[in-house]
PDB file of C-alpha atoms in Angstrom:
ATOM      1  CA  ARG A  21     -17.500   6.572   5.583  1.00  0.00           C
ATOM      2  CA  LYS A  22     -14.133   5.326   4.344  1.00  0.00           C
ATOM      3  CA  GLU A  23     -11.531   7.973   3.570  1.00  0.00           C
ATOM      4  CA  VAL A  24     -10.904   6.468   0.143  1.00  0.00           C
ATOM      5  CA  GLU A  25     -13.652   4.484  -1.560  1.00  0.00           C
ATOM      6  CA  GLN A  26     -13.478   2.269  -4.600  1.00  0.00           C
ATOM      7  CA  ASP A  27     -15.879  -0.091  -6.316  1.00  0.00           C
ATOM      8  CA  PRO A  28     -14.438  -3.512  -5.429  1.00  0.00           C
ATOM      9  CA  GLY A  29     -15.511  -5.056  -8.745  1.00  0.00           C
ATOM     10  CA  PRO A  30     -14.593  -7.405 -10.192  1.00  0.00           C
ATOM     11  CA  PHE A  31     -14.654  -5.823 -13.594  1.00  0.00           C
ATOM     12  CA  ASN A  32     -14.653  -8.663 -16.110  1.00  0.00           C
ATOM     13  CA  VAL A  33     -13.757  -7.406 -19.595  1.00  0.00           C
ATOM     14  CA  PRO A  34     -12.561  -8.944 -22.870  1.00  0.00           C
ATOM     15  CA  GLU A  35      -9.115  -8.276 -24.250  1.00  0.00           C
ATOM     16  CA  GLY A  36      -9.010  -5.014 -26.142  1.00  0.00           C
ATOM     17  CA  ALA A  37     -11.760  -3.388 -24.100  1.00  0.00           C
ATOM     18  CA  THR A  38     -11.540   0.002 -22.453  1.00  0.00           C
ATOM     19  CA  VAL A  39     -12.264   0.030 -18.747  1.00  0.00           C
ATOM     20  CA  ALA A  40     -12.522   2.874 -16.248  1.00  0.00           C
ATOM     21  CA  PHE A  41     -12.240   2.889 -12.479  1.00  0.00           C
ATOM     22  CA  ASN A  42     -13.311   5.680 -10.186  1.00  0.00           C
ATOM     23  CA  CYS A  43     -12.285   6.465  -6.658  1.00  0.00           C
ATOM     24  CA  THR A  44     -13.606   9.077  -4.235  1.00  0.00           C
ATOM     25  CA  TYR A  45     -11.800  10.581  -1.273  1.00  0.00           C
ATOM     26  CA  SER A  46     -13.207  12.416   1.727  1.00  0.00           C
ATOM     27  CA  ASN A  47     -10.395  14.757   2.781  1.00  0.00           C
ATOM     28  CA  SER A  48     -10.484  17.917   0.711  1.00  0.00           C
ATOM     29  CA  ALA A  49      -6.989  18.805   1.985  1.00  0.00           C
ATOM     30  CA  SER A  50      -5.470  15.783   0.225  1.00  0.00           C
ATOM     31  CA  GLN A  51      -2.494  16.757  -1.874  1.00  0.00           C
ATOM     32  CA  SER A  52      -1.082  13.718  -3.605  1.00  0.00           C
ATOM     33  CA  PHE A  53      -2.797  10.988  -5.547  1.00  0.00           C
ATOM     34  CA  PHE A  54      -1.635   7.693  -6.965  1.00  0.00           C
ATOM     35  CA  TRP A  55      -2.782   4.507  -8.589  1.00  0.00           C
ATOM     36  CA  TYR A  56      -1.013   1.362  -7.451  1.00  0.00           C
ATOM     37  CA  ARG A  57      -1.319  -2.083  -8.956  1.00  0.00           C
ATOM     38  CA  GLN A  58      -1.335  -5.218  -6.838  1.00  0.00           C
ATOM     39  CA  ASP A  59      -1.080  -8.708  -8.248  1.00  0.00           C
ATOM     40  CA  CYS A  60      -2.595 -11.546  -6.249  1.00  0.00           C
ATOM     41  CA  ARG A  61      -1.322 -11.118  -2.672  1.00  0.00           C
ATOM     42  CA  LYS A  62       1.935  -9.557  -3.825  1.00  0.00           C
ATOM     43  CA  GLU A  63       3.237  -6.143  -2.868  1.00  0.00           C
ATOM     44  CA  PRO A  64       1.562  -3.037  -4.279  1.00  0.00           C
ATOM     45  CA  LYS A  65       3.574  -1.282  -6.964  1.00  0.00           C
ATOM     46  CA  LEU A  66       3.169   2.247  -8.217  1.00  0.00           C
ATOM     47  CA  LEU A  67       1.316   2.390 -11.519  1.00  0.00           C
ATOM     48  CA  MET A  68       1.209   6.151 -11.858  1.00  0.00           C
ATOM     49  CA  SER A  69       0.907   9.381  -9.971  1.00  0.00           C
ATOM     50  CA  VAL A  70      -2.142  11.521 -10.681  1.00  0.00           C
ATOM     51  CA  TYR A  71      -1.728  15.190 -11.450  1.00  0.00           C
ATOM     52  CA  SER A  72      -4.303  17.956 -11.491  1.00  0.00           C
ATOM     53  CA  SER A  73      -3.956  18.385 -15.232  1.00  0.00           C
ATOM     54  CA  GLY A  74      -4.406  14.667 -15.833  1.00  0.00           C
ATOM     55  CA  ASN A  75      -1.674  12.440 -17.153  1.00  0.00           C
ATOM     56  CA  GLU A  76      -1.194   9.572 -19.523  1.00  0.00           C
ATOM     57  CA  ASP A  77       1.254   6.708 -19.618  1.00  0.00           C
ATOM     58  CA  GLY A  78       0.806   4.543 -22.682  1.00  0.00           C
ATOM     59  CA  ARG A  79      -2.583   2.846 -22.417  1.00  0.00           C
ATOM     60  CA  PHE A  80      -3.254   4.308 -18.979  1.00  0.00           C
ATOM     61  CA  THR A  81      -4.816   7.702 -18.305  1.00  0.00           C
ATOM     62  CA  ALA A  82      -5.400   9.168 -14.866  1.00  0.00           C
ATOM     63  CA  GLN A  83      -7.619  12.137 -14.047  1.00  0.00           C
ATOM     64  CA  LEU A  84      -8.160  14.128 -10.888  1.00  0.00           C
ATOM     65  CA  ASN A  85     -11.278  16.153 -10.107  1.00  0.00           C
ATOM     66  CA  ARG A  86     -10.585  18.128  -6.949  1.00  0.00           C
ATOM     67  CA  ALA A  87     -13.987  19.829  -6.885  1.00  0.00           C
ATOM     68  CA  SER A  88     -15.804  16.502  -6.782  1.00  0.00           C
ATOM     69  CA  GLN A  89     -12.998  14.731  -4.927  1.00  0.00           C
ATOM     70  CA  TYR A  90     -12.612  11.844  -7.246  1.00  0.00           C
ATOM     71  CA  ILE A  91      -9.833  10.196  -9.211  1.00  0.00           C
ATOM     72  CA  SER A  92     -10.203   8.021 -12.260  1.00  0.00           C
ATOM     73  CA  LEU A  93      -8.078   5.512 -14.126  1.00  0.00           C
ATOM     74  CA  LEU A  94      -8.777   4.601 -17.729  1.00  0.00           C
ATOM     75  CA  ILE A  95      -7.181   1.555 -19.324  1.00  0.00           C
ATOM     76  CA  ARG A  96      -7.413   1.294 -23.082  1.00  0.00           C
ATOM     77  CA  ASP A  97      -6.870  -1.827 -25.183  1.00  0.00           C
ATOM     78  CA  SER A  98      -6.860  -4.116 -22.136  1.00  0.00           C
ATOM     79  CA  LYS A  99      -4.332  -6.942 -22.065  1.00  0.00           C
ATOM     80  CA  LEU A 100      -4.517 -10.224 -20.185  1.00  0.00           C
ATOM     81  CA  SER A 101      -1.552  -8.979 -18.157  1.00  0.00           C
ATOM     82  CA  ASP A 102      -3.616  -6.049 -16.878  1.00  0.00           C
ATOM     83  CA  SER A 103      -5.569  -8.462 -14.667  1.00  0.00           C
ATOM     84  CA  ALA A 104      -4.830  -7.294 -11.133  1.00  0.00           C
ATOM     85  CA  THR A 105      -6.244  -5.217  -8.305  1.00  0.00           C
ATOM     86  CA  TYR A 106      -5.924  -1.460  -8.708  1.00  0.00           C
ATOM     87  CA  LEU A 107      -5.515   0.574  -5.557  1.00  0.00           C
ATOM     88  CA  CYS A 108      -6.455   4.220  -5.314  1.00  0.00           C
ATOM     89  CA  VAL A 109      -4.084   6.007  -2.921  1.00  0.00           C
ATOM     90  CA  VAL A 110      -4.376   9.486  -1.448  1.00  0.00           C
ATOM     91  CA  GLY A 111      -1.850  11.479   0.564  1.00  0.00           C
ATOM     92  CA  GLY A 112      -2.461  14.472   2.775  1.00  0.00           C
ATOM     93  CA  SER A 113      -0.240  17.208   4.140  1.00  0.00           C
ATOM     94  CA  SER A 114       1.519  14.672   6.344  1.00  0.00           C
ATOM     95  CA  TYR A 115       3.514  11.807   4.929  1.00  0.00           C
ATOM     96  CA  LYS A 116       0.732   9.295   5.381  1.00  0.00           C
ATOM     97  CA  LEU A 117      -0.876   7.502   2.441  1.00  0.00           C
ATOM     98  CA  ILE A 118      -4.476   6.291   2.635  1.00  0.00           C
ATOM     99  CA  PHE A 119      -5.225   3.239   0.521  1.00  0.00           C
ATOM    100  CA  GLY A 120      -8.538   2.275  -0.982  1.00  0.00           C
ATOM    101  CA  SER A 121      -9.580  -1.358  -0.742  1.00  0.00           C
ATOM    102  CA  GLY A 122      -8.929  -1.849  -4.437  1.00  0.00           C
ATOM    103  CA  THR A 123     -10.818  -2.636  -7.617  1.00  0.00           C
ATOM    104  CA  ARG A 124     -10.270  -6.039  -9.133  1.00  0.00           C
ATOM    105  CA  LEU A 125      -9.893  -6.304 -12.910  1.00  0.00           C
ATOM    106  CA  LEU A 126     -10.164  -9.553 -14.841  1.00  0.00           C
ATOM    107  CA  VAL A 127      -9.300  -9.438 -18.529  1.00  0.00           C
ATOM    108  CA  ARG A 128     -10.500 -12.524 -20.397  1.00  0.00           C
ATOM    109  CA  PRO A 129      -9.258 -13.811 -23.777  1.00  0.00           C
TER     110      PRO A 129
ATOM    111  CA  GLU B   6      19.233  -3.064  -6.810  1.00  0.00           C
ATOM    112  CA  ALA B   7      16.995  -0.697  -4.847  1.00  0.00           C
ATOM    113  CA  GLN B   8      14.701  -2.759  -2.698  1.00  0.00           C
ATOM    114  CA  VAL B   9      12.825  -3.349   0.530  1.00  0.00           C
ATOM    115  CA  THR B  10      13.309  -6.783   2.048  1.00  0.00           C
ATOM    116  CA  GLN B  11      11.251  -8.531   4.689  1.00  0.00           C
ATOM    117  CA  ASN B  12      11.869 -11.689   6.661  1.00  0.00           C
ATOM    118  CA  PRO B  13      10.400 -14.157   7.145  1.00  0.00           C
ATOM    119  CA  ARG B  14       8.094 -14.308   4.139  1.00  0.00           C
ATOM    120  CA  TYR B  15       5.830 -16.889   5.760  1.00  0.00           C
ATOM    121  CA  LEU B  16       5.340 -17.605   9.444  1.00  0.00           C
ATOM    122  CA  ILE B  17       3.040 -19.892  11.407  1.00  0.00           C
ATOM    123  CA  THR B  18       3.101 -19.398  15.151  1.00  0.00           C
ATOM    124  CA  VAL B  19       0.997 -19.938  18.251  1.00  0.00           C
ATOM    125  CA  THR B  20      -0.802 -17.464  20.451  1.00  0.00           C
ATOM    126  CA  GLY B  21       1.496 -15.674  22.855  1.00  0.00           C
ATOM    127  CA  LYS B  22       4.835 -16.580  21.295  1.00  0.00           C
ATOM    128  CA  LYS B  23       6.790 -13.376  20.664  1.00  0.00           C
ATOM    129  CA  LEU B  24       7.936 -12.805  17.116  1.00  0.00           C
ATOM    130  CA  THR B  25       9.780 -10.205  15.069  1.00  0.00           C
ATOM    131  CA  VAL B  26       9.416  -9.459  11.379  1.00  0.00           C
ATOM    132  CA  THR B  27      12.421  -7.657   9.971  1.00  0.00           C
ATOM    133  CA  CYS B  28      12.355  -4.966   7.315  1.00  0.00           C
ATOM    134  CA  SER B  29      15.339  -3.417   5.607  1.00  0.00           C
ATOM    135  CA  GLN B  30      15.715  -0.881   2.777  1.00  0.00           C
ATOM    136  CA  ASN B  31      18.812   0.119   0.824  1.00  0.00           C
ATOM    137  CA  MET B  32      17.536   3.404  -0.629  1.00  0.00           C
ATOM    138  CA  ASN B  33      18.510   5.650   2.283  1.00  0.00           C
ATOM    139  CA  HIS B  34      14.845   6.547   2.793  1.00  0.00           C
ATOM    140  CA  GLU B  35      13.893   8.453   5.910  1.00  0.00           C
ATOM    141  CA  TYR B  36      10.270   7.303   6.042  1.00  0.00           C
ATOM    142  CA  MET B  37       9.354   3.699   6.789  1.00  0.00           C
ATOM    143  CA  SER B  38       5.991   2.188   7.545  1.00  0.00           C
ATOM    144  CA  TRP B  39       4.269  -1.074   8.379  1.00  0.00           C
ATOM    145  CA  TYR B  40       0.865  -2.065   6.993  1.00  0.00           C
ATOM    146  CA  ARG B  41      -1.410  -5.009   7.371  1.00  0.00           C
ATOM    147  CA  GLN B  42      -3.741  -6.098   4.604  1.00  0.00           C
ATOM    148  CA  ASP B  43      -6.941  -7.974   5.265  1.00  0.00           C
ATOM    149  CA  PRO B  44      -9.694  -8.921   2.794  1.00  0.00           C
ATOM    150  CA  GLY B  45     -12.148  -6.089   2.222  1.00  0.00           C
ATOM    151  CA  LEU B  46     -10.229  -3.703   4.470  1.00  0.00           C
ATOM    152  CA  GLY B  47      -7.346  -2.716   2.259  1.00  0.00           C
ATOM    153  CA  LEU B  48      -3.983  -1.658   3.608  1.00  0.00           C
ATOM    154  CA  ARG B  49      -4.032  -0.226   7.104  1.00  0.00           C
ATOM    155  CA  GLN B  50      -1.063   1.494   8.644  1.00  0.00           C
ATOM    156  CA  ILE B  51       0.272   0.003  11.888  1.00  0.00           C
ATOM    157  CA  TYR B  52       3.279   2.195  12.714  1.00  0.00           C
ATOM    158  CA  TYR B  53       5.520   4.559  10.855  1.00  0.00           C
ATOM    159  CA  SER B  54       8.874   6.227  11.335  1.00  0.00           C
ATOM    160  CA  MET B  55      10.092   9.546   9.998  1.00  0.00           C
ATOM    161  CA  ASN B  56      13.724   8.877  10.870  1.00  0.00           C
ATOM    162  CA  VAL B  57      16.030   7.119  13.304  1.00  0.00           C
ATOM    163  CA  GLU B  58      14.526   7.004  16.812  1.00  0.00           C
ATOM    164  CA  VAL B  59      11.325   8.704  15.561  1.00  0.00           C
ATOM    165  CA  THR B  60       8.300   6.397  15.456  1.00  0.00           C
ATOM    166  CA  ASP B  61       4.568   6.958  15.732  1.00  0.00           C
ATOM    167  CA  LYS B  62       1.317   5.032  15.735  1.00  0.00           C
ATOM    168  CA  GLY B  63      -0.709   4.497  12.630  1.00  0.00           C
ATOM    169  CA  ASP B  64      -4.347   3.468  12.485  1.00  0.00           C
ATOM    170  CA  VAL B  65      -4.097  -0.006  14.021  1.00  0.00           C
ATOM    171  CA  PRO B  66      -1.107  -0.065  16.437  1.00  0.00           C
ATOM    172  CA  GLU B  67      -2.607  -2.238  19.189  1.00  0.00           C
ATOM    173  CA  GLY B  68      -0.583  -5.391  19.788  1.00  0.00           C
ATOM    174  CA  TYR B  69       2.470  -4.209  17.845  1.00  0.00           C
ATOM    175  CA  LYS B  70       5.767  -2.507  18.613  1.00  0.00           C
ATOM    176  CA  VAL B  71       8.458  -1.109  16.367  1.00  0.00           C
ATOM    177  CA  SER B  72      11.927   0.329  16.693  1.00  0.00           C
ATOM    178  CA  ARG B  73      14.154   2.405  14.424  1.00  0.00           C
ATOM    179  CA  LYS B  74      17.720   2.232  15.670  1.00  0.00           C
ATOM    180  CA  GLU B  75      19.249   2.384  12.207  1.00  0.00           C
ATOM    181  CA  LYS B  76      17.982   4.196   9.147  1.00  0.00           C
ATOM    182  CA  ARG B  77      17.778   1.095   7.004  1.00  0.00           C
ATOM    183  CA  ASN B  78      15.953  -1.215   9.465  1.00  0.00           C
ATOM    184  CA  PHE B  79      12.442  -1.064  10.875  1.00  0.00           C
ATOM    185  CA  PRO B  80      11.466  -4.307  12.635  1.00  0.00           C
ATOM    186  CA  LEU B  81       7.877  -5.105  13.624  1.00  0.00           C
ATOM    187  CA  ILE B  82       7.489  -6.855  16.958  1.00  0.00           C
ATOM    188  CA  LEU B  83       4.488  -8.833  18.171  1.00  0.00           C
ATOM    189  CA  GLU B  84       5.065  -9.357  21.881  1.00  0.00           C
ATOM    190  CA  SER B  85       2.095 -11.703  22.380  1.00  0.00           C
ATOM    191  CA  PRO B  86       0.506 -12.571  19.041  1.00  0.00           C
ATOM    192  CA  SER B  87      -3.184 -13.376  18.883  1.00  0.00           C
ATOM    193  CA  PRO B  88      -5.246 -14.991  16.110  1.00  0.00           C
ATOM    194  CA  ASN B  89      -6.702 -11.610  15.049  1.00  0.00           C
ATOM    195  CA  GLN B  90      -3.181 -10.642  13.993  1.00  0.00           C
ATOM    196  CA  THR B  91      -3.246 -13.265  11.281  1.00  0.00           C
ATOM    197  CA  SER B  92      -2.735 -11.146   8.199  1.00  0.00           C
ATOM    198  CA  LEU B  93      -0.501 -10.162   5.307  1.00  0.00           C
ATOM    199  CA  TYR B  94       2.064  -7.585   6.420  1.00  0.00           C
ATOM    200  CA  PHE B  95       3.930  -5.130   4.231  1.00  0.00           C
ATOM    201  CA  CYS B  96       6.819  -2.869   5.045  1.00  0.00           C
ATOM    202  CA  ALA B  97       7.292   0.230   2.906  1.00  0.00           C
ATOM    203  CA  SER B  98       9.727   3.113   2.607  1.00  0.00           C
ATOM    204  CA  SER B  99       9.866   6.479   0.922  1.00  0.00           C
ATOM    205  CA  PRO B 100      12.004   9.605   0.904  1.00  0.00           C
ATOM    206  CA  LEU B 101      10.795  12.684   2.750  1.00  0.00           C
ATOM    207  CA  ARG B 102      10.256  15.516   0.309  1.00  0.00           C
ATOM    208  CA  GLY B 103       7.667  17.637   2.039  1.00  0.00           C
ATOM    209  CA  GLY B 104       4.607  15.480   1.569  1.00  0.00           C
ATOM    210  CA  ALA B 105       3.270  12.009   0.952  1.00  0.00           C
ATOM    211  CA  GLU B 106       5.490  10.376  -1.614  1.00  0.00           C
ATOM    212  CA  THR B 107       5.450   7.169  -3.581  1.00  0.00           C
ATOM    213  CA  GLN B 108       6.147   4.307  -1.227  1.00  0.00           C
ATOM    214  CA  TYR B 109       8.176   1.253  -2.115  1.00  0.00           C
ATOM    215  CA  PHE B 110       6.931  -1.989  -0.666  1.00  0.00           C
ATOM    216  CA  GLY B 111       8.615  -5.128   0.538  1.00  0.00           C
ATOM    217  CA  PRO B 112       7.357  -8.515  -0.734  1.00  0.00           C
ATOM    218  CA  GLY B 113       5.101  -9.108   2.247  1.00  0.00           C
ATOM    219  CA  THR B 114       5.010 -11.488   5.215  1.00  0.00           C
ATOM    220  CA  ARG B 115       2.117 -13.907   5.597  1.00  0.00           C
ATOM    221  CA  LEU B 116       1.489 -14.540   9.275  1.00  0.00           C
ATOM    222  CA  LEU B 117      -0.808 -17.196  10.719  1.00  0.00           C
ATOM    223  CA  VAL B 118      -1.378 -17.177  14.466  1.00  0.00           C
ATOM    224  CA  LEU B 119      -2.969 -20.343  15.811  1.00  0.00           C
TER     225      LEU B 119
END
């Protein structure tokens, strides 16, 4: 079983749609959680950190469920520019980050 | 501008010909790491370094070497490249603040080993 699992997609949605991604992690001792965005074969860039209380940044909302060991990302009012691969990232007590394989999002006009 | 740089960005080589991919960061970060990214496998850590002269293996270290003689530089060395090392490589850095922190990535190096 992978340490961090994501649905690879692709999710193909029209502009303006709301789309949600989920991610599960296997290590219950994990302490830090992130969503990164990666455009086609470019470097991953931090989209947002994920906090226990949930957090929102504009159209993006991230949630953490420690009991069920999953993280979610909700994108509202999708834009064409949101088309990318979204990586779920989990950190443990060490400094190591474990990356999911990513979920691909395609937003169509 | 705060950044992580990698060179070269693209490299085609032949089996067995030693190569080095350089990585440099200007953010005074203690932690640096190398990843490879392959389709369907995501980012896998090759080696990491917690500070100067402190390096350790990641998940897929076979066939790679690293060194950390200066805080800002963390080169990746392939002593005898093989075709299964064809991949997209990323260098990343982060500060050490007591746990896994946001990592900042270089632009990537596409390597093809013939």
